[in-house]
């Protein structure tokens, strides 16, 4: 038995002012066949990593392809996407004959001329491997789950958790189902239901937690192989954006259709009930300072690099300094030039630094402050589940009563190392501000006395009615009140 695995992944915020080029992939994940490290999966590479570990015991040969992944930013440059795609297609041809293909994709990648990158990749892989080969795909739940990609795959599985703590588990399931399909033990058929809604659904909150648990408990019984809840990725302008339900059933398409429709109805009934309370910036700071216990963790989802934001908005930081808040820390501000200046100043160096507020109008104005360099860490990392996320060179500066972590590799707040690398103990702070939507909860939730979500003026608005969509298929909630949910496949 011969299986091939590869990755091409990013999350494209089509409203972001930062184009994604090959350089963005090179600085994140750019691994040629056989180069994937042993220790842990990288962004979206879990199918390859899991398959490598199980190949011998399960009796198959793994043909490893390239893994390309970039941190979320703007639309990928067309020629760069086509080059990566064609590299992987060449590797697929070389690997033939194949019984199975495992693709670790993100699912919300857009390139110049390609609204549905993943559909394009799967279509071209299918044309090479033929209809008898089993194609299994793992996607982020923040994807555009298009009809094309589902129709051309045999098994598609999305992460269930937000924060995405289950990337490896879902890849294990994907491999198991692909192997069972190749061995003739199951015949997967997929049903796709379109809920016609845009939303955000942290699974750390009770309503969504219960929904995910209920859906997951259906798997492995009555012919249900897998159920995926597609949250959607709101910061794109593609026709098939929106929340969908995907059921993978053994043989019985009618039963899969009925189940997808039923679960879809329950997801629709949750509209408007899945978000935490959002504070204004000053109200949030007031609430945090008044809270019992420490640290209070304050999230700034509107400037989340994980959604393609620059992560250099200065609004919350400026208010903390102006209000003379003490014993606070904030991370990350993406500003490689400022990091360089801090390394030049050296540890304990004091100098006037201009930082943040550079990339676009939603970044706000830069902060000018006399700072003290309180920490330096070359080539640092933070952890997120089993994966290690590179931060590049990092510096911590103290401005008034706030310690700020500046990073060189743009990414969101995920691991406590983000602070600890540069000598800041987040547990000893009264207030810890993190730029992240909800992934921070995996590591910062357990240390938080309280979590407060703030709506800053960063680029990722929670009010989807303010996003200037022109191509998203209508009607869709909350842009429209009347919608027409339906089974697509
Ligand atoms: Zn995601």
XYZ file of C-alpha atoms and ligand atoms in Angstrom:
490
model
C 0.000 0.000 0.000
C 1.368 3.405 -1.017
C 0.287 6.745 0.513
C 1.421 10.259 -0.364
C 1.212 13.260 2.005
C 1.845 16.980 1.506
C 0.785 20.412 2.764
C 0.024 23.758 1.184
C -1.576 26.141 3.626
C -2.248 29.665 4.709
C -5.320 31.654 5.784
C -5.873 34.557 3.391
C -7.338 37.731 4.825
C -8.335 39.413 1.573
C -8.711 42.767 3.364
C -5.138 42.668 4.724
C -2.577 45.164 3.364
C 0.185 42.509 3.510
C 0.604 40.362 0.372
C 1.672 36.741 0.940
C 4.651 35.698 -1.192
C 6.986 32.738 -1.257
C 9.066 34.581 1.356
C 6.155 34.250 3.814
C 6.175 30.478 3.317
C 9.970 30.273 3.538
C 9.963 31.925 6.953
C 7.127 29.745 8.296
C 7.047 26.186 6.880
C 9.047 25.327 3.764
C 9.993 21.665 4.016
C 10.973 19.604 1.004
C 10.339 15.819 0.849
C 11.903 14.073 3.851
C 12.784 17.311 5.632
C 9.844 17.351 8.061
C 11.208 17.289 11.637
C 10.439 14.292 13.874
C 9.488 16.166 17.018
C 6.098 17.680 16.175
C 3.829 18.681 13.306
C 4.166 22.185 11.913
C 1.271 24.362 10.700
C -1.203 22.041 8.888
C 1.344 19.210 8.462
C -0.200 16.772 10.948
C -1.404 14.273 8.273
C 2.153 13.726 7.027
C 3.591 13.618 10.543
C 0.988 11.119 11.768
C 1.332 8.931 8.652
C 5.094 8.759 9.034
C 4.757 7.500 12.610
C 2.172 4.846 11.722
C 3.467 3.643 8.334
C 5.413 0.634 9.564
C 2.806 -0.695 11.991
C -0.022 -0.220 9.484
C 1.966 -1.768 6.631
C 2.101 1.057 4.103
C 4.840 3.036 2.384
C 4.650 6.802 2.889
C 5.828 8.946 0.000
C 6.530 12.343 1.512
C 5.804 15.466 -0.493
C 6.610 19.092 0.249
C 5.021 21.048 3.100
C 4.461 24.759 2.502
C 2.655 26.958 5.063
C 2.610 30.690 5.752
C 1.246 32.737 8.641
C -2.124 34.308 7.817
C -1.873 37.546 5.820
C -3.242 38.862 2.534
C -3.958 37.045 -0.732
C -1.088 34.835 -1.973
C 0.745 36.008 -5.086
C -0.487 33.939 -8.035
C 2.846 32.758 -9.454
C 4.083 31.770 -5.994
C 0.985 29.646 -5.338
C 1.253 28.020 -8.763
C 4.931 27.204 -8.183
C 4.202 25.464 -4.833
C 1.175 23.649 -6.265
C 3.123 22.416 -9.271
C 5.960 21.189 -7.040
C 3.475 19.054 -5.114
C 1.789 17.808 -8.309
C 5.187 16.791 -9.678
C 5.850 14.867 -6.466
C 2.458 13.135 -6.761
C 3.294 12.010 -10.318
C 6.653 10.680 -9.134
C 4.984 8.807 -6.267
C 2.514 6.942 -8.491
C 0.987 4.401 -8.276
C -0.846 5.530 -5.117
C -3.618 3.968 -3.024
C -4.133 7.070 -0.920
C -3.327 10.775 -0.674
C -3.319 12.790 2.570
C -3.486 16.546 2.214
C -2.899 18.825 5.197
C -4.497 22.065 4.015
C -5.835 25.076 5.842
C -8.869 25.667 3.687
C -9.069 29.471 3.572
C -6.167 30.107 1.210
C -6.865 32.469 -1.662
C -4.381 33.245 -4.441
C -4.567 35.674 -7.337
C -7.096 34.117 -9.732
C -7.978 31.289 -7.312
C -10.858 31.787 -4.844
C -10.720 28.101 -3.933
C -7.053 27.119 -3.791
C -7.803 23.856 -2.000
C -10.420 22.891 -4.607
C -7.837 23.595 -7.309
C -5.184 21.450 -5.589
C -7.576 18.542 -4.988
C -8.906 18.692 -8.567
C -5.405 18.483 -10.019
C -4.328 15.727 -7.626
C -7.467 13.750 -8.512
C -6.681 14.098 -12.212
C -3.302 12.439 -11.581
C -4.248 9.687 -9.104
C -7.598 8.673 -10.628
C -10.950 7.837 -9.055
C -9.830 4.603 -7.364
C -7.298 6.405 -5.128
C -8.599 7.553 -1.718
C -8.055 11.260 -1.073
C -8.256 12.371 2.565
C -8.070 16.042 3.535
C -7.640 17.755 6.913
C -8.832 21.367 7.133
C -8.980 24.130 9.726
C -12.546 24.798 10.896
C -11.981 28.403 9.702
C -12.192 27.375 6.048
C -14.376 27.888 3.015
C -15.817 24.376 2.715
C -16.635 24.546 -0.990
C -18.740 22.033 -2.898
C -15.846 21.456 -5.303
C -13.347 20.308 -2.703
C -15.833 18.039 -0.947
C -17.055 16.525 -4.233
C -13.503 15.691 -5.364
C -12.311 14.179 -2.036
C -13.265 10.919 -0.339
C -12.917 12.032 3.275
C -12.656 15.563 4.663
C -12.147 16.184 8.394
C -12.011 19.597 10.082
C -10.539 20.470 13.463
C -13.241 20.426 16.132
C -11.594 22.670 18.725
C -11.179 26.443 18.736
C -8.457 26.945 20.051
C -7.172 24.280 17.653
C -5.796 21.814 20.201
C -6.917 18.716 18.270
C -4.954 19.040 15.019
C -3.044 15.778 15.580
C -6.114 13.825 16.769
C -8.092 14.778 13.672
C -5.137 13.767 11.464
C -5.063 10.375 13.222
C -8.776 9.937 12.467
C -8.245 10.971 8.856
C -5.472 8.418 8.381
C -7.540 5.691 10.068
C -10.512 6.359 7.778
C -8.345 6.525 4.648
C -6.768 3.166 5.565
C -10.159 1.579 6.320
C -11.443 2.843 2.967
C -8.455 1.430 1.059
C -8.901 -1.898 2.864
C -12.546 -2.004 1.830
C -13.835 -1.863 5.416
C -15.881 1.327 4.861
C -17.266 3.272 1.885
C -17.390 6.944 2.880
C -20.087 9.212 1.431
C -20.239 12.908 2.346
C -23.206 15.236 2.957
C -22.707 19.018 3.095
C -25.276 21.392 4.607
C -25.001 25.162 4.172
C -26.184 27.092 7.256
C -25.943 30.507 5.540
C -24.256 32.262 8.456
C -21.066 34.111 9.357
C -19.924 33.756 12.949
C -17.213 33.012 15.495
C -17.588 30.054 17.830
C -14.954 29.570 20.550
C -15.327 26.021 21.839
C -14.176 27.138 25.287
C -17.632 28.668 25.915
C -20.419 26.411 27.250
C -22.952 26.450 24.387
C -20.434 25.597 21.656
C -18.615 23.171 23.972
C -21.823 21.184 24.456
C -22.558 21.247 20.704
C -19.109 19.905 19.783
C -19.291 17.214 22.481
C -22.717 16.109 21.277
C -21.629 15.909 17.639
C -18.420 14.084 18.518
C -20.358 11.492 20.511
C -22.252 10.550 17.320
C -19.054 9.431 15.602
C -18.221 5.754 15.354
C -21.871 4.679 15.798
C -24.724 3.938 13.373
C -22.458 4.288 10.355
C -21.380 7.837 11.232
C -17.664 8.050 10.393
C -17.087 11.759 11.051
C -18.965 15.025 11.601
C -17.315 18.415 11.048
C -18.580 21.845 12.049
C -17.237 24.472 9.634
C -17.154 27.796 11.489
C -16.135 29.869 8.378
C -13.343 32.448 7.928
C -15.027 35.868 7.843
C -12.182 38.016 6.441
C -12.376 36.900 2.841
C -14.562 37.960 -0.061
C -15.325 34.654 -1.775
C -18.751 33.375 -2.868
C -18.799 30.237 -0.673
C -17.873 31.898 2.630
C -20.091 30.732 5.509
C -20.777 28.102 8.168
C -21.474 24.552 6.971
C -21.917 21.057 8.405
C -20.151 18.055 6.859
C -21.143 14.466 7.648
C -19.052 11.509 6.471
C -21.261 8.401 6.545
C -20.503 4.773 5.721
C -22.481 4.011 2.519
C -25.859 5.497 3.546
C -26.079 8.899 1.797
C -29.725 9.383 2.799
C -28.911 8.978 6.487
C -25.929 11.351 6.091
C -28.122 13.964 4.422
C -30.683 13.755 7.225
C -28.017 14.042 9.922
C -26.248 17.002 8.242
C -29.610 18.777 7.936
C -30.494 18.115 11.580
C -27.122 19.262 12.951
C -27.205 22.239 10.586
C -30.534 23.288 12.069
C -29.063 23.191 15.565
C -26.065 25.281 14.442
C -28.427 27.859 12.925
C -30.362 28.049 16.199
C -27.115 29.170 17.914
C -26.751 32.345 15.823
C -25.817 35.326 17.976
C -25.348 33.209 21.125
C -21.767 31.979 20.728
C -19.588 34.958 21.570
C -18.312 36.195 24.919
C -19.043 39.734 26.139
C -16.863 42.329 24.396
C -15.747 45.456 26.288
C -14.646 48.798 24.881
C -10.939 49.485 25.491
C -11.357 51.758 28.533
C -14.207 49.731 30.025
C -12.074 46.618 29.606
C -9.092 48.170 31.378
C -11.344 49.388 34.193
C -12.918 45.939 34.587
C -9.503 44.259 34.569
C -8.074 46.541 37.267
C -11.165 46.066 39.421
C -11.096 42.277 39.127
C -10.110 40.043 42.025
C -7.008 37.926 41.565
C -4.263 37.995 39.007
C -3.405 37.826 36.271
C -6.393 39.138 34.361
C -5.886 38.121 30.727
C -7.247 40.639 28.230
C -7.652 39.555 24.601
C -7.410 41.879 21.594
C -9.032 39.722 18.858
C -9.306 42.614 16.381
C -5.505 42.638 15.954
C -4.985 38.871 15.792
C -2.138 37.930 13.453
C -3.783 34.512 13.237
C -6.589 36.142 11.269
C -4.191 38.056 9.031
C -3.949 41.258 11.096
C -0.567 43.030 11.352
C -0.463 42.703 15.177
C 0.907 46.200 15.559
C -2.208 48.139 16.616
C -1.276 50.400 19.521
C -4.659 51.487 20.911
C -4.779 49.313 24.041
C -1.082 49.865 24.788
C -1.445 53.630 24.439
C -4.377 53.693 26.874
C -2.469 51.548 29.391
C 0.475 53.979 29.301
C -1.770 57.075 29.421
C -3.715 55.658 32.370
C -0.410 54.858 34.138
C -1.431 51.240 34.659
C 1.159 49.333 36.691
C 2.352 45.719 36.510
C 0.948 45.040 33.051
C 2.401 43.151 30.076
C 1.316 43.114 26.440
C 2.288 40.821 23.530
C 2.980 40.577 20.719
C 3.671 43.770 18.800
C 5.131 42.828 15.416
C 7.928 45.313 14.708
C 11.194 43.764 13.447
C 12.836 47.182 13.080
C 12.141 48.047 16.712
C 13.475 44.631 17.766
C 16.679 45.370 15.884
C 17.041 48.707 17.664
C 16.535 46.998 21.030
C 19.293 44.468 20.257
C 21.529 47.404 19.352
C 20.693 49.124 22.660
C 21.390 45.898 24.551
C 19.905 44.513 27.768
C 19.143 47.296 30.280
C 19.676 49.886 27.527
C 17.439 52.955 27.791
C 16.559 54.967 24.699
C 13.693 56.730 22.903
C 11.901 54.100 20.794
C 9.175 54.505 18.177
C 7.318 51.204 17.796
C 4.075 49.664 16.475
C 1.443 51.449 14.425
C 3.132 51.020 11.055
C 1.481 48.631 8.642
C -1.872 50.219 7.818
C -4.545 52.673 8.945
C -5.978 50.064 11.346
C -2.587 49.863 13.087
C -3.146 53.281 14.699
C -0.227 55.635 15.303
C 3.199 54.434 16.524
C 4.048 54.746 20.212
C 6.930 57.074 21.089
C 8.327 56.328 24.524
C 11.548 56.340 26.453
C 11.937 52.612 27.030
C 14.215 50.285 28.933
C 15.158 46.998 27.269
C 14.264 44.374 29.894
C 14.669 41.206 27.825
C 16.252 39.960 24.595
C 15.821 36.521 23.007
C 17.316 35.610 19.637
C 15.376 33.120 17.458
C 12.745 32.392 20.095
C 9.752 30.020 19.980
C 6.349 29.628 21.587
C 4.361 26.415 21.828
C 0.805 25.714 20.687
C -0.398 22.210 21.488
C 2.262 19.888 20.055
C 3.532 22.493 17.578
C 6.355 25.004 17.964
C 5.742 28.442 16.490
C 8.775 30.608 15.615
C 8.822 34.178 16.936
C 12.159 35.251 15.465
C 14.274 37.646 17.502
C 12.259 39.097 20.408
C 12.732 42.055 22.735
C 10.864 43.202 25.822
C 10.737 46.904 26.614
C 9.317 48.692 29.646
C 7.312 51.818 28.894
C 5.846 53.294 32.081
C 4.266 50.406 34.004
C 3.819 48.223 30.917
C 6.221 45.615 29.591
C 5.780 45.034 25.852
C 7.033 42.040 23.871
C 8.200 42.955 20.363
C 8.592 40.110 17.861
C 10.168 39.688 14.418
C 8.074 36.790 13.038
C 4.445 37.918 12.880
C 2.230 35.553 14.867
C -0.467 35.682 17.549
C -0.131 35.083 21.311
C -0.211 31.318 21.869
C 2.262 30.130 24.507
C 3.521 31.467 27.833
C 7.039 31.371 26.335
C 6.074 34.490 24.395
C 6.592 36.345 27.697
C 8.997 34.004 29.500
C 11.578 33.982 26.661
C 12.237 37.638 27.438
C 12.135 37.315 31.224
C 8.535 38.309 31.891
C 6.516 36.043 34.213
C 2.878 36.421 33.098
C 1.631 34.813 36.316
C 3.166 37.665 38.352
C 1.372 40.386 36.350
C -1.895 42.032 37.290
C -2.857 42.439 33.633
C -1.666 40.428 30.628
C -2.868 41.680 27.222
C -2.670 39.187 24.343
C -3.307 39.767 20.656
C -5.313 36.660 19.728
C -8.958 35.727 19.147
C -9.198 32.543 21.189
C -6.129 30.364 20.588
C -4.512 32.059 23.585
C -6.995 30.227 25.818
C -5.122 26.937 25.432
C -2.180 28.180 27.523
C -3.351 31.480 29.029
C -6.812 30.263 30.097
C -5.388 28.005 32.837
C -3.302 30.816 34.415
C -6.001 33.514 34.167
C -7.925 34.653 37.221
C -10.332 36.177 34.703
C -10.460 36.598 30.919
C -11.717 39.830 29.341
C -12.347 40.302 25.609
C -11.917 43.821 24.225
C -13.027 45.180 20.831
C -10.194 47.510 19.775
C -9.981 49.402 16.472
C -7.750 46.704 14.938
C -8.655 45.394 11.480
C -10.630 42.240 12.388
C -14.048 43.592 13.256
C -16.445 41.309 15.153
C -19.314 43.108 13.439
C -19.366 41.306 10.105
C -21.830 43.852 8.722
C -18.921 46.340 8.645
C -16.775 44.143 6.351
C -16.915 45.429 2.750
C -17.938 42.169 1.082
C -18.893 42.356 -2.599
C -18.741 38.715 -3.720
C -20.033 36.676 -0.766
C -23.202 34.840 -1.820
C -26.331 36.405 -0.294
C -28.500 36.193 1.649
C -26.318 35.319 4.633
C -26.733 36.090 8.360
C -25.995 38.616 9.925
C -25.815 40.687 6.729
C -29.360 39.514 5.954
C -32.063 38.450 8.381
C -33.902 36.079 6.014
C -31.699 33.245 4.736
C -32.284 29.953 2.920
C -30.120 27.186 4.444
C -29.993 23.992 2.405
C -28.246 20.719 1.637
C -25.575 21.316 -1.028
C -24.254 17.822 -1.571
Zn -8.423 28.464 12.507
